[in-house]
Structure formats: C-alpha cells, structure tokens
Amino acid sequence: EGTVLSVDFGGGTFDAAVIEVRAGIPYTLSLTGIDIGGERFDAALFETAVGPVLGLTALPNWLYNEMGSRSGVRQLLSDPGVPKVLDKVGGRAAEVARAILFEGHAWEFYKAVEEAKIRLSSEETTRLRFKRRGVNLDVPLLRAQFEAVIRDDLAEVEKCLLRAVAEAGLEPEQIDTVLRTGGSSRLPAFRARLDRLFPGKVGDRDAFTAVAKGLGARAGELWGTPA
C-alpha cells in the first residue's frame, strides 16, 4: 500500500514509474524513460581507459566511437568498407582493431570490458586483462575515475526519475517506497543518489529477473495460468 517509485536501470535504458497501490491494486501515475544504460557505460570505459591504452585513438573518430560498444561493432561488422579503411589507416591501431573485429575476439573482448565494469560495483580497483592474438591488454581501473566519467549521465538519470515524481504530482518526500532493478541499478554512485533523494525508502528487486517475473505475472492476469 502507498506510493511506489519503481526504477529499472538496465543495459540499454533507464525507466521510472510512479505507482499508487490501493487495496492491493496498482495504478500507474507516471512513466518516463531515457536512453542511458549499461552499454553506454561500457562505451565510456572503452573510450577513456581501454582504447587509449591499445592505441586505438589513432583511428578515425567515427570508427573509434563505433568500437566503443557491442551495438557499434555490429554496425562495423556489417559495413564492407571497414577493412579498406583499416588498410588506409595502417599501423598498430589498424592491426589491433582488425584483431578485435575480424579475428573472432569481439564477443569475448566486450564481455571482458563489461565484466570489469561490473567488478567496479563491488571493488574500488580492478584490472582489465585480455590477451589474444593481436590484442594484449592489461590496464588498472579505478571506481573513482569511472564514476567521474559517467557523472553527467547519472545526473540525467536523476533528472528523469525526479521528472517521474513531478509528473505524478508528487514531491520526493511523498514517495513511500523506491524499488530498483536492472544490472546498472547496482552502480554505487547510482545507489548513493537514490539514498540521498529518498532516505530510508530504497529496496531491491532481483536485478536480472524481476522484469521477466513481472511480465509473467501480468500474463497470468490477462490469460490465466495453465491447468
């Protein structure tokens, strides 16, 4: 019972809903979202800590930016002109980019970046190591530096959740409970913002299965459960 702010901070987006629960029945008062999520933070880590160490900043800006994320890499792999661009660039940067993109390492490489980012949620420092033919990476990562890089994005996320509260016609202190889910909701800097805005009101749902459980519950309401 009461007014609930539900935030879902996943890999691709941040979504916030204000829900009023009366007699066990939820009523959605507002719903907002923004295109900021975990993949954007992976790209930030690549652009500031990984790419420079590998010498990839020598690539054309558009190519370097696309290499920052899995979605960008998918675009590059479908572009037949990329190998010609790398041939034209030449040098170490082109060799490393070619190894990441075309030697079968792409999935493992970006998974390693993501896992290093995840470790920074529980560790102040970690190392990102990745060694394959043509790619040799061993770089220290600091949580404080990472949080400085994503500070502006988290500020936009904060504005989005406060907008959800305002569009529901409420003030932050009128929210009874805050529920968070999604992998990016585990970021310490994000949790600290929630605790500051809604002290003593923040609770967790399972970060990776809560949305699926909710969809299943809604499907049960609409179509019933199997006999």
JSON list of C-alpha atoms in Angstrom, two decimals:
[
{"chain": "A", "resi": 1, "resn": "GLU", "atom": "CA", "xyz": [0.00, 0.00, 0.00]},
{"chain": "A", "resi": 2, "resn": "GLY", "atom": "CA", "xyz": [1.17, 3.52, -0.75]},
{"chain": "A", "resi": 3, "resn": "THR", "atom": "CA", "xyz": [3.11, 5.33, -3.44]},
{"chain": "A", "resi": 4, "resn": "VAL", "atom": "CA", "xyz": [5.95, 3.45, -5.10]},
{"chain": "A", "resi": 5, "resn": "LEU", "atom": "CA", "xyz": [8.72, 4.72, -7.37]},
{"chain": "A", "resi": 6, "resn": "SER", "atom": "CA", "xyz": [9.89, 1.80, -9.50]},
{"chain": "A", "resi": 7, "resn": "VAL", "atom": "CA", "xyz": [13.17, 2.26, -11.37]},
{"chain": "A", "resi": 8, "resn": "ASP", "atom": "CA", "xyz": [14.53, -0.14, -13.97]},
{"chain": "A", "resi": 9, "resn": "PHE", "atom": "CA", "xyz": [18.14, 0.65, -14.90]},
{"chain": "A", "resi": 10, "resn": "GLY", "atom": "CA", "xyz": [19.26, -1.94, -17.42]},
{"chain": "A", "resi": 11, "resn": "GLY", "atom": "CA", "xyz": [21.68, -2.42, -20.26]},
{"chain": "A", "resi": 12, "resn": "GLY", "atom": "CA", "xyz": [20.03, -0.09, -22.73]},
{"chain": "A", "resi": 13, "resn": "THR", "atom": "CA", "xyz": [17.67, 2.30, -20.95]},
{"chain": "A", "resi": 14, "resn": "PHE", "atom": "CA", "xyz": [16.59, 3.80, -17.66]},
{"chain": "A", "resi": 15, "resn": "ASP", "atom": "CA", "xyz": [12.86, 3.74, -16.91]},
{"chain": "A", "resi": 16, "resn": "ALA", "atom": "CA", "xyz": [10.97, 5.13, -13.92]},
{"chain": "A", "resi": 17, "resn": "ALA", "atom": "CA", "xyz": [7.33, 4.71, -12.94]},
{"chain": "A", "resi": 18, "resn": "VAL", "atom": "CA", "xyz": [5.34, 6.10, -10.05]},
{"chain": "A", "resi": 19, "resn": "ILE", "atom": "CA", "xyz": [2.64, 3.67, -8.96]},
{"chain": "A", "resi": 20, "resn": "GLU", "atom": "CA", "xyz": [-0.07, 4.10, -6.34]},
{"chain": "A", "resi": 21, "resn": "VAL", "atom": "CA", "xyz": [-1.18, 0.87, -4.70]},
{"chain": "A", "resi": 22, "resn": "ARG", "atom": "CA", "xyz": [-4.66, 0.94, -3.16]},
{"chain": "A", "resi": 23, "resn": "ALA", "atom": "CA", "xyz": [-6.23, -2.22, -1.71]},
{"chain": "A", "resi": 24, "resn": "GLY", "atom": "CA", "xyz": [-3.57, -4.25, -3.49]},
{"chain": "A", "resi": 25, "resn": "ILE", "atom": "CA", "xyz": [-4.38, -2.75, -6.89]},
{"chain": "A", "resi": 26, "resn": "PRO", "atom": "CA", "xyz": [-1.63, -0.72, -8.64]},
{"chain": "A", "resi": 27, "resn": "TYR", "atom": "CA", "xyz": [-2.41, 2.47, -10.57]},
{"chain": "A", "resi": 28, "resn": "THR", "atom": "CA", "xyz": [0.33, 3.99, -12.73]},
{"chain": "A", "resi": 29, "resn": "LEU", "atom": "CA", "xyz": [0.58, 7.73, -12.10]},
{"chain": "A", "resi": 30, "resn": "SER", "atom": "CA", "xyz": [3.53, 8.49, -14.38]},
{"chain": "A", "resi": 31, "resn": "LEU", "atom": "CA", "xyz": [6.08, 6.80, -16.59]},
{"chain": "A", "resi": 32, "resn": "THR", "atom": "CA", "xyz": [9.31, 8.26, -18.01]},
{"chain": "A", "resi": 33, "resn": "GLY", "atom": "CA", "xyz": [12.50, 6.95, -19.55]},
{"chain": "A", "resi": 34, "resn": "ILE", "atom": "CA", "xyz": [15.84, 7.89, -21.06]},
{"chain": "A", "resi": 35, "resn": "ASP", "atom": "CA", "xyz": [18.31, 6.17, -23.39]},
{"chain": "A", "resi": 36, "resn": "ILE", "atom": "CA", "xyz": [21.08, 5.67, -20.85]},
{"chain": "A", "resi": 37, "resn": "GLY", "atom": "CA", "xyz": [22.12, 2.23, -19.67]},
{"chain": "A", "resi": 38, "resn": "GLY", "atom": "CA", "xyz": [24.92, -0.23, -19.08]},
{"chain": "A", "resi": 39, "resn": "GLU", "atom": "CA", "xyz": [26.12, -0.40, -22.66]},
{"chain": "A", "resi": 40, "resn": "ARG", "atom": "CA", "xyz": [26.70, 3.35, -22.62]},
{"chain": "A", "resi": 41, "resn": "PHE", "atom": "CA", "xyz": [28.85, 2.92, -19.51]},
{"chain": "A", "resi": 42, "resn": "ASP", "atom": "CA", "xyz": [30.80, 0.12, -21.23]},
{"chain": "A", "resi": 43, "resn": "ALA", "atom": "CA", "xyz": [31.48, 2.52, -24.08]},
{"chain": "A", "resi": 44, "resn": "ALA", "atom": "CA", "xyz": [32.63, 5.21, -21.64]},
{"chain": "A", "resi": 45, "resn": "LEU", "atom": "CA", "xyz": [35.09, 2.75, -20.11]},
{"chain": "A", "resi": 46, "resn": "PHE", "atom": "CA", "xyz": [36.36, 1.78, -23.55]},
{"chain": "A", "resi": 47, "resn": "GLU", "atom": "CA", "xyz": [36.76, 5.36, -24.73]},
{"chain": "A", "resi": 48, "resn": "THR", "atom": "CA", "xyz": [38.59, 6.63, -21.65]},
{"chain": "A", "resi": 49, "resn": "ALA", "atom": "CA", "xyz": [40.58, 3.67, -20.33]},
{"chain": "A", "resi": 50, "resn": "VAL", "atom": "CA", "xyz": [40.77, 0.87, -22.90]},
{"chain": "A", "resi": 51, "resn": "GLY", "atom": "CA", "xyz": [41.04, 2.42, -26.35]},
{"chain": "A", "resi": 52, "resn": "PRO", "atom": "CA", "xyz": [43.88, 4.82, -25.45]},
{"chain": "A", "resi": 53, "resn": "VAL", "atom": "CA", "xyz": [45.99, 2.01, -23.94]},
{"chain": "A", "resi": 54, "resn": "LEU", "atom": "CA", "xyz": [45.54, -0.06, -27.11]},
{"chain": "A", "resi": 55, "resn": "GLY", "atom": "CA", "xyz": [46.48, 2.91, -29.28]},
{"chain": "A", "resi": 56, "resn": "LEU", "atom": "CA", "xyz": [43.07, 2.96, -30.96]},
{"chain": "A", "resi": 57, "resn": "THR", "atom": "CA", "xyz": [42.76, 6.75, -30.66]},
{"chain": "A", "resi": 58, "resn": "ALA", "atom": "CA", "xyz": [44.77, 6.89, -33.90]},
{"chain": "A", "resi": 59, "resn": "LEU", "atom": "CA", "xyz": [41.67, 5.59, -35.73]},
{"chain": "A", "resi": 60, "resn": "PRO", "atom": "CA", "xyz": [39.22, 7.99, -37.36]},
{"chain": "A", "resi": 61, "resn": "ASN", "atom": "CA", "xyz": [36.86, 9.40, -34.74]},
{"chain": "A", "resi": 62, "resn": "TRP", "atom": "CA", "xyz": [33.74, 7.76, -36.17]},
{"chain": "A", "resi": 63, "resn": "LEU", "atom": "CA", "xyz": [35.42, 4.35, -36.18]},
{"chain": "A", "resi": 64, "resn": "TYR", "atom": "CA", "xyz": [36.79, 4.76, -32.67]},
{"chain": "A", "resi": 65, "resn": "ASN", "atom": "CA", "xyz": [33.37, 5.79, -31.36]},
{"chain": "A", "resi": 66, "resn": "GLU", "atom": "CA", "xyz": [31.65, 2.83, -33.01]},
{"chain": "A", "resi": 67, "resn": "MET", "atom": "CA", "xyz": [34.20, 0.43, -31.48]},
{"chain": "A", "resi": 68, "resn": "GLY", "atom": "CA", "xyz": [33.14, 1.57, -28.01]},
{"chain": "A", "resi": 69, "resn": "SER", "atom": "CA", "xyz": [30.11, -0.72, -27.79]},
{"chain": "A", "resi": 70, "resn": "ARG", "atom": "CA", "xyz": [28.73, -4.03, -28.97]},
{"chain": "A", "resi": 71, "resn": "SER", "atom": "CA", "xyz": [25.97, -2.33, -30.96]},
{"chain": "A", "resi": 72, "resn": "GLY", "atom": "CA", "xyz": [28.55, -0.16, -32.71]},
{"chain": "A", "resi": 73, "resn": "VAL", "atom": "CA", "xyz": [30.67, -3.19, -33.51]},
{"chain": "A", "resi": 74, "resn": "ARG", "atom": "CA", "xyz": [27.68, -4.93, -35.05]},
{"chain": "A", "resi": 75, "resn": "GLN", "atom": "CA", "xyz": [27.36, -1.96, -37.40]},
{"chain": "A", "resi": 76, "resn": "LEU", "atom": "CA", "xyz": [31.05, -2.12, -38.26]},
{"chain": "A", "resi": 77, "resn": "LEU", "atom": "CA", "xyz": [30.92, -5.84, -38.99]},
{"chain": "A", "resi": 78, "resn": "SER", "atom": "CA", "xyz": [28.09, -5.31, -41.46]},
{"chain": "A", "resi": 79, "resn": "ASP", "atom": "CA", "xyz": [29.97, -2.50, -43.25]},
{"chain": "A", "resi": 80, "resn": "PRO", "atom": "CA", "xyz": [32.08, -3.91, -46.12]},
{"chain": "A", "resi": 81, "resn": "GLY", "atom": "CA", "xyz": [34.09, -0.69, -46.27]},
{"chain": "A", "resi": 82, "resn": "VAL", "atom": "CA", "xyz": [35.69, -1.05, -42.80]},
{"chain": "A", "resi": 83, "resn": "PRO", "atom": "CA", "xyz": [38.59, -3.35, -43.88]},
{"chain": "A", "resi": 84, "resn": "LYS", "atom": "CA", "xyz": [39.53, -0.82, -46.57]},
{"chain": "A", "resi": 85, "resn": "VAL", "atom": "CA", "xyz": [39.50, 1.99, -44.00]},
{"chain": "A", "resi": 86, "resn": "LEU", "atom": "CA", "xyz": [41.81, -0.01, -41.73]},
{"chain": "A", "resi": 87, "resn": "ASP", "atom": "CA", "xyz": [44.14, -0.72, -44.65]},
{"chain": "A", "resi": 88, "resn": "LYS", "atom": "CA", "xyz": [44.31, 3.01, -45.32]},
{"chain": "A", "resi": 89, "resn": "VAL", "atom": "CA", "xyz": [44.94, 3.90, -41.66]},
{"chain": "A", "resi": 90, "resn": "GLY", "atom": "CA", "xyz": [47.63, 1.27, -41.22]},
{"chain": "A", "resi": 91, "resn": "GLY", "atom": "CA", "xyz": [49.94, 0.95, -38.23]},
{"chain": "A", "resi": 92, "resn": "ARG", "atom": "CA", "xyz": [49.38, -0.58, -34.81]},
{"chain": "A", "resi": 93, "resn": "ALA", "atom": "CA", "xyz": [45.90, 0.90, -34.34]},
{"chain": "A", "resi": 94, "resn": "ALA", "atom": "CA", "xyz": [44.65, -0.77, -37.50]},
{"chain": "A", "resi": 95, "resn": "GLU", "atom": "CA", "xyz": [46.23, -4.09, -36.52]},
{"chain": "A", "resi": 96, "resn": "VAL", "atom": "CA", "xyz": [44.56, -4.10, -33.09]},
{"chain": "A", "resi": 97, "resn": "ALA", "atom": "CA", "xyz": [41.19, -3.02, -34.49]},
{"chain": "A", "resi": 98, "resn": "ARG", "atom": "CA", "xyz": [41.39, -5.72, -37.13]},
{"chain": "A", "resi": 99, "resn": "ALA", "atom": "CA", "xyz": [42.22, -8.33, -34.48]},
{"chain": "A", "resi": 100, "resn": "ILE", "atom": "CA", "xyz": [39.27, -7.30, -32.29]},
{"chain": "A", "resi": 101, "resn": "LEU", "atom": "CA", "xyz": [36.79, -7.06, -35.13]},
{"chain": "A", "resi": 102, "resn": "PHE", "atom": "CA", "xyz": [37.76, -9.79, -37.56]},
{"chain": "A", "resi": 103, "resn": "GLU", "atom": "CA", "xyz": [39.70, -12.47, -35.64]},
{"chain": "A", "resi": 104, "resn": "GLY", "atom": "CA", "xyz": [36.73, -13.81, -33.70]},
{"chain": "A", "resi": 105, "resn": "HIS", "atom": "CA", "xyz": [37.56, -11.96, -30.46]},
{"chain": "A", "resi": 106, "resn": "ALA", "atom": "CA", "xyz": [34.82, -9.31, -30.47]},
{"chain": "A", "resi": 107, "resn": "TRP", "atom": "CA", "xyz": [32.31, -11.01, -28.15]},
{"chain": "A", "resi": 108, "resn": "GLU", "atom": "CA", "xyz": [34.97, -12.04, -25.62]},
{"chain": "A", "resi": 109, "resn": "PHE", "atom": "CA", "xyz": [36.63, -8.63, -25.72]},
{"chain": "A", "resi": 110, "resn": "TYR", "atom": "CA", "xyz": [33.50, -6.61, -24.97]},
{"chain": "A", "resi": 111, "resn": "LYS", "atom": "CA", "xyz": [32.39, -9.16, -22.40]},
{"chain": "A", "resi": 112, "resn": "ALA", "atom": "CA", "xyz": [35.71, -8.58, -20.59]},
{"chain": "A", "resi": 113, "resn": "VAL", "atom": "CA", "xyz": [35.09, -4.82, -20.61]},
{"chain": "A", "resi": 114, "resn": "GLU", "atom": "CA", "xyz": [31.57, -5.32, -19.23]},
{"chain": "A", "resi": 115, "resn": "GLU", "atom": "CA", "xyz": [32.77, -7.69, -16.50]},
{"chain": "A", "resi": 116, "resn": "ALA", "atom": "CA", "xyz": [35.45, -5.22, -15.40]},
{"chain": "A", "resi": 117, "resn": "LYS", "atom": "CA", "xyz": [32.77, -2.53, -15.15]},
{"chain": "A", "resi": 118, "resn": "ILE", "atom": "CA", "xyz": [30.61, -4.86, -13.05]},
{"chain": "A", "resi": 119, "resn": "ARG", "atom": "CA", "xyz": [33.51, -5.58, -10.69]},
{"chain": "A", "resi": 120, "resn": "LEU", "atom": "CA", "xyz": [33.84, -1.86, -10.03]},
{"chain": "A", "resi": 121, "resn": "SER", "atom": "CA", "xyz": [30.44, -2.02, -8.32]},
{"chain": "A", "resi": 122, "resn": "SER", "atom": "CA", "xyz": [31.95, -4.15, -5.56]},
{"chain": "A", "resi": 123, "resn": "GLU", "atom": "CA", "xyz": [35.64, -3.24, -5.75]},
{"chain": "A", "resi": 124, "resn": "GLU", "atom": "CA", "xyz": [37.41, 0.12, -5.58]},
{"chain": "A", "resi": 125, "resn": "THR", "atom": "CA", "xyz": [40.02, -1.04, -8.08]},
{"chain": "A", "resi": 126, "resn": "THR", "atom": "CA", "xyz": [40.30, -3.88, -10.58]},
{"chain": "A", "resi": 127, "resn": "ARG", "atom": "CA", "xyz": [42.32, -4.86, -13.63]},
{"chain": "A", "resi": 128, "resn": "LEU", "atom": "CA", "xyz": [41.05, -5.45, -17.12]},
{"chain": "A", "resi": 129, "resn": "ARG", "atom": "CA", "xyz": [43.11, -8.18, -18.75]},
{"chain": "A", "resi": 130, "resn": "PHE", "atom": "CA", "xyz": [42.55, -9.53, -22.23]},
{"chain": "A", "resi": 131, "resn": "LYS", "atom": "CA", "xyz": [45.17, -11.36, -24.25]},
{"chain": "A", "resi": 132, "resn": "ARG", "atom": "CA", "xyz": [44.52, -12.85, -27.65]},
{"chain": "A", "resi": 133, "resn": "ARG", "atom": "CA", "xyz": [46.49, -12.89, -30.87]},
{"chain": "A", "resi": 134, "resn": "GLY", "atom": "CA", "xyz": [46.94, -9.26, -31.86]},
{"chain": "A", "resi": 135, "resn": "VAL", "atom": "CA", "xyz": [45.43, -7.87, -28.63]},
{"chain": "A", "resi": 136, "resn": "ASN", "atom": "CA", "xyz": [47.35, -7.57, -25.35]},
{"chain": "A", "resi": 137, "resn": "LEU", "atom": "CA", "xyz": [45.54, -5.53, -22.71]},
{"chain": "A", "resi": 138, "resn": "ASP", "atom": "CA", "xyz": [46.32, -5.18, -19.01]},
{"chain": "A", "resi": 139, "resn": "VAL", "atom": "CA", "xyz": [45.04, -1.94, -17.54]},
{"chain": "A", "resi": 140, "resn": "PRO", "atom": "CA", "xyz": [44.17, -0.89, -13.96]},
{"chain": "A", "resi": 141, "resn": "LEU", "atom": "CA", "xyz": [40.71, 0.60, -13.43]},
{"chain": "A", "resi": 142, "resn": "LEU", "atom": "CA", "xyz": [39.60, 2.81, -10.55]},
{"chain": "A", "resi": 143, "resn": "ARG", "atom": "CA", "xyz": [35.99, 3.16, -9.47]},
{"chain": "A", "resi": 144, "resn": "ALA", "atom": "CA", "xyz": [36.50, 6.85, -8.70]},
{"chain": "A", "resi": 145, "resn": "GLN", "atom": "CA", "xyz": [37.73, 7.55, -12.23]},
{"chain": "A", "resi": 146, "resn": "PHE", "atom": "CA", "xyz": [34.89, 5.56, -13.77]},
{"chain": "A", "resi": 147, "resn": "GLU", "atom": "CA", "xyz": [32.29, 7.40, -11.69]},
{"chain": "A", "resi": 148, "resn": "ALA", "atom": "CA", "xyz": [33.78, 10.72, -12.78]},
{"chain": "A", "resi": 149, "resn": "VAL", "atom": "CA", "xyz": [33.38, 9.69, -16.42]},
{"chain": "A", "resi": 150, "resn": "ILE", "atom": "CA", "xyz": [29.71, 8.72, -16.04]},
{"chain": "A", "resi": 151, "resn": "ARG", "atom": "CA", "xyz": [28.75, 11.56, -13.66]},
{"chain": "A", "resi": 152, "resn": "ASP", "atom": "CA", "xyz": [26.90, 13.56, -16.33]},
{"chain": "A", "resi": 153, "resn": "ASP", "atom": "CA", "xyz": [24.92, 10.50, -17.44]},
{"chain": "A", "resi": 154, "resn": "LEU", "atom": "CA", "xyz": [23.88, 9.76, -13.86]},
{"chain": "A", "resi": 155, "resn": "ALA", "atom": "CA", "xyz": [22.80, 13.38, -13.47]},
{"chain": "A", "resi": 156, "resn": "GLU", "atom": "CA", "xyz": [20.49, 12.93, -16.48]},
{"chain": "A", "resi": 157, "resn": "VAL", "atom": "CA", "xyz": [19.14, 9.73, -14.94]},
{"chain": "A", "resi": 158, "resn": "GLU", "atom": "CA", "xyz": [18.42, 11.60, -11.71]},
{"chain": "A", "resi": 159, "resn": "LYS", "atom": "CA", "xyz": [16.54, 14.30, -13.62]},
{"chain": "A", "resi": 160, "resn": "CYS", "atom": "CA", "xyz": [14.49, 11.59, -15.31]},
{"chain": "A", "resi": 161, "resn": "LEU", "atom": "CA", "xyz": [13.40, 9.92, -12.07]},
{"chain": "A", "resi": 162, "resn": "LEU", "atom": "CA", "xyz": [12.58, 13.29, -10.47]},
{"chain": "A", "resi": 163, "resn": "ARG", "atom": "CA", "xyz": [10.53, 14.10, -13.57]},
{"chain": "A", "resi": 164, "resn": "ALA", "atom": "CA", "xyz": [8.54, 10.90, -12.99]},
{"chain": "A", "resi": 165, "resn": "VAL", "atom": "CA", "xyz": [7.80, 12.04, -9.44]},
{"chain": "A", "resi": 166, "resn": "ALA", "atom": "CA", "xyz": [6.83, 15.54, -10.58]},
{"chain": "A", "resi": 167, "resn": "GLU", "atom": "CA", "xyz": [4.58, 14.26, -13.38]},
{"chain": "A", "resi": 168, "resn": "ALA", "atom": "CA", "xyz": [2.75, 12.17, -10.78]},
{"chain": "A", "resi": 169, "resn": "GLY", "atom": "CA", "xyz": [2.02, 15.43, -8.95]},
{"chain": "A", "resi": 170, "resn": "LEU", "atom": "CA", "xyz": [4.21, 14.49, -6.00]},
{"chain": "A", "resi": 171, "resn": "GLU", "atom": "CA", "xyz": [7.31, 15.61, -4.13]},
{"chain": "A", "resi": 172, "resn": "PRO", "atom": "CA", "xyz": [10.16, 13.15, -3.36]},
{"chain": "A", "resi": 173, "resn": "GLU", "atom": "CA", "xyz": [9.23, 13.05, 0.33]},
{"chain": "A", "resi": 174, "resn": "GLN", "atom": "CA", "xyz": [5.74, 11.79, -0.64]},
{"chain": "A", "resi": 175, "resn": "ILE", "atom": "CA", "xyz": [7.17, 8.60, -2.11]},
{"chain": "A", "resi": 176, "resn": "ASP", "atom": "CA", "xyz": [6.72, 5.72, 0.34]},
{"chain": "A", "resi": 177, "resn": "THR", "atom": "CA", "xyz": [8.95, 3.10, -1.30]},
{"chain": "A", "resi": 178, "resn": "VAL", "atom": "CA", "xyz": [11.58, 3.03, -4.03]},
{"chain": "A", "resi": 179, "resn": "LEU", "atom": "CA", "xyz": [12.18, -0.28, -5.81]},
{"chain": "A", "resi": 180, "resn": "ARG", "atom": "CA", "xyz": [15.16, -0.68, -8.11]},
{"chain": "A", "resi": 181, "resn": "THR", "atom": "CA", "xyz": [16.01, -3.39, -10.60]},
{"chain": "A", "resi": 182, "resn": "GLY", "atom": "CA", "xyz": [18.32, -3.92, -13.57]},
{"chain": "A", "resi": 183, "resn": "GLY", "atom": "CA", "xyz": [22.06, -4.51, -13.64]},
{"chain": "A", "resi": 184, "resn": "SER", "atom": "CA", "xyz": [23.01, -0.83, -13.77]},
{"chain": "A", "resi": 185, "resn": "SER", "atom": "CA", "xyz": [20.98, -0.17, -10.62]},
{"chain": "A", "resi": 186, "resn": "ARG", "atom": "CA", "xyz": [23.85, -1.80, -8.72]},
{"chain": "A", "resi": 187, "resn": "LEU", "atom": "CA", "xyz": [26.24, 1.05, -9.50]},
{"chain": "A", "resi": 188, "resn": "PRO", "atom": "CA", "xyz": [27.30, 2.50, -6.13]},
{"chain": "A", "resi": 189, "resn": "ALA", "atom": "CA", "xyz": [27.10, 6.06, -7.47]},
{"chain": "A", "resi": 190, "resn": "PHE", "atom": "CA", "xyz": [23.50, 5.48, -8.57]},
{"chain": "A", "resi": 191, "resn": "ARG", "atom": "CA", "xyz": [22.56, 3.85, -5.27]},
{"chain": "A", "resi": 192, "resn": "ALA", "atom": "CA", "xyz": [24.05, 6.81, -3.42]},
{"chain": "A", "resi": 193, "resn": "ARG", "atom": "CA", "xyz": [21.88, 9.22, -5.43]},
{"chain": "A", "resi": 194, "resn": "LEU", "atom": "CA", "xyz": [18.74, 7.22, -4.62]},
{"chain": "A", "resi": 195, "resn": "ASP", "atom": "CA", "xyz": [19.60, 7.09, -0.93]},
{"chain": "A", "resi": 196, "resn": "ARG", "atom": "CA", "xyz": [20.17, 10.85, -0.89]},
{"chain": "A", "resi": 197, "resn": "LEU", "atom": "CA", "xyz": [16.89, 11.64, -2.63]},
{"chain": "A", "resi": 198, "resn": "PHE", "atom": "CA", "xyz": [14.78, 9.03, -0.82]},
{"chain": "A", "resi": 199, "resn": "PRO", "atom": "CA", "xyz": [16.49, 8.26, 2.50]},
{"chain": "A", "resi": 200, "resn": "GLY", "atom": "CA", "xyz": [15.42, 5.02, 4.11]},
{"chain": "A", "resi": 201, "resn": "LYS", "atom": "CA", "xyz": [12.96, 4.17, 1.35]},
{"chain": "A", "resi": 202, "resn": "VAL", "atom": "CA", "xyz": [15.06, 2.22, -1.18]},
{"chain": "A", "resi": 203, "resn": "GLY", "atom": "CA", "xyz": [14.60, -1.52, -1.62]},
{"chain": "A", "resi": 204, "resn": "ASP", "atom": "CA", "xyz": [15.76, -4.08, -4.19]},
{"chain": "A", "resi": 205, "resn": "ARG", "atom": "CA", "xyz": [14.18, -6.48, -6.56]},
{"chain": "A", "resi": 206, "resn": "ASP", "atom": "CA", "xyz": [16.23, -9.12, -8.34]},
{"chain": "A", "resi": 207, "resn": "ALA", "atom": "CA", "xyz": [18.43, -7.20, -10.74]},
{"chain": "A", "resi": 208, "resn": "PHE", "atom": "CA", "xyz": [18.15, -9.59, -13.66]},
{"chain": "A", "resi": 209, "resn": "THR", "atom": "CA", "xyz": [14.85, -11.49, -13.37]},
{"chain": "A", "resi": 210, "resn": "ALA", "atom": "CA", "xyz": [12.38, -9.04, -11.81]},
{"chain": "A", "resi": 211, "resn": "VAL", "atom": "CA", "xyz": [11.18, -7.74, -15.18]},
{"chain": "A", "resi": 212, "resn": "ALA", "atom": "CA", "xyz": [10.62, -11.26, -16.51]},
{"chain": "A", "resi": 213, "resn": "LYS", "atom": "CA", "xyz": [8.71, -12.22, -13.35]},
{"chain": "A", "resi": 214, "resn": "GLY", "atom": "CA", "xyz": [6.55, -9.12, -13.71]},
{"chain": "A", "resi": 215, "resn": "LEU", "atom": "CA", "xyz": [5.74, -9.95, -17.31]},
{"chain": "A", "resi": 216, "resn": "GLY", "atom": "CA", "xyz": [4.84, -13.48, -16.27]},
{"chain": "A", "resi": 217, "resn": "ALA", "atom": "CA", "xyz": [2.57, -12.19, -13.51]},
{"chain": "A", "resi": 218, "resn": "ARG", "atom": "CA", "xyz": [0.85, -9.82, -15.93]},
{"chain": "A", "resi": 219, "resn": "ALA", "atom": "CA", "xyz": [0.41, -12.60, -18.49]},
{"chain": "A", "resi": 220, "resn": "GLY", "atom": "CA", "xyz": [-1.21, -14.70, -15.78]},
{"chain": "A", "resi": 221, "resn": "GLU", "atom": "CA", "xyz": [-3.63, -11.87, -15.04]},
{"chain": "A", "resi": 222, "resn": "LEU", "atom": "CA", "xyz": [-4.56, -11.47, -18.70]},
{"chain": "A", "resi": 223, "resn": "TRP", "atom": "CA", "xyz": [-4.78, -15.07, -19.84]},
{"chain": "A", "resi": 224, "resn": "GLY", "atom": "CA", "xyz": [-4.85, -17.15, -16.68]},
{"chain": "A", "resi": 225, "resn": "THR", "atom": "CA", "xyz": [-2.42, -19.84, -15.59]},
{"chain": "A", "resi": 226, "resn": "PRO", "atom": "CA", "xyz": [-2.16, -23.25, -17.34]},
{"chain": "A", "resi": 227, "resn": "ALA", "atom": "CA", "xyz": [-4.32, -26.01, -15.91]}
]
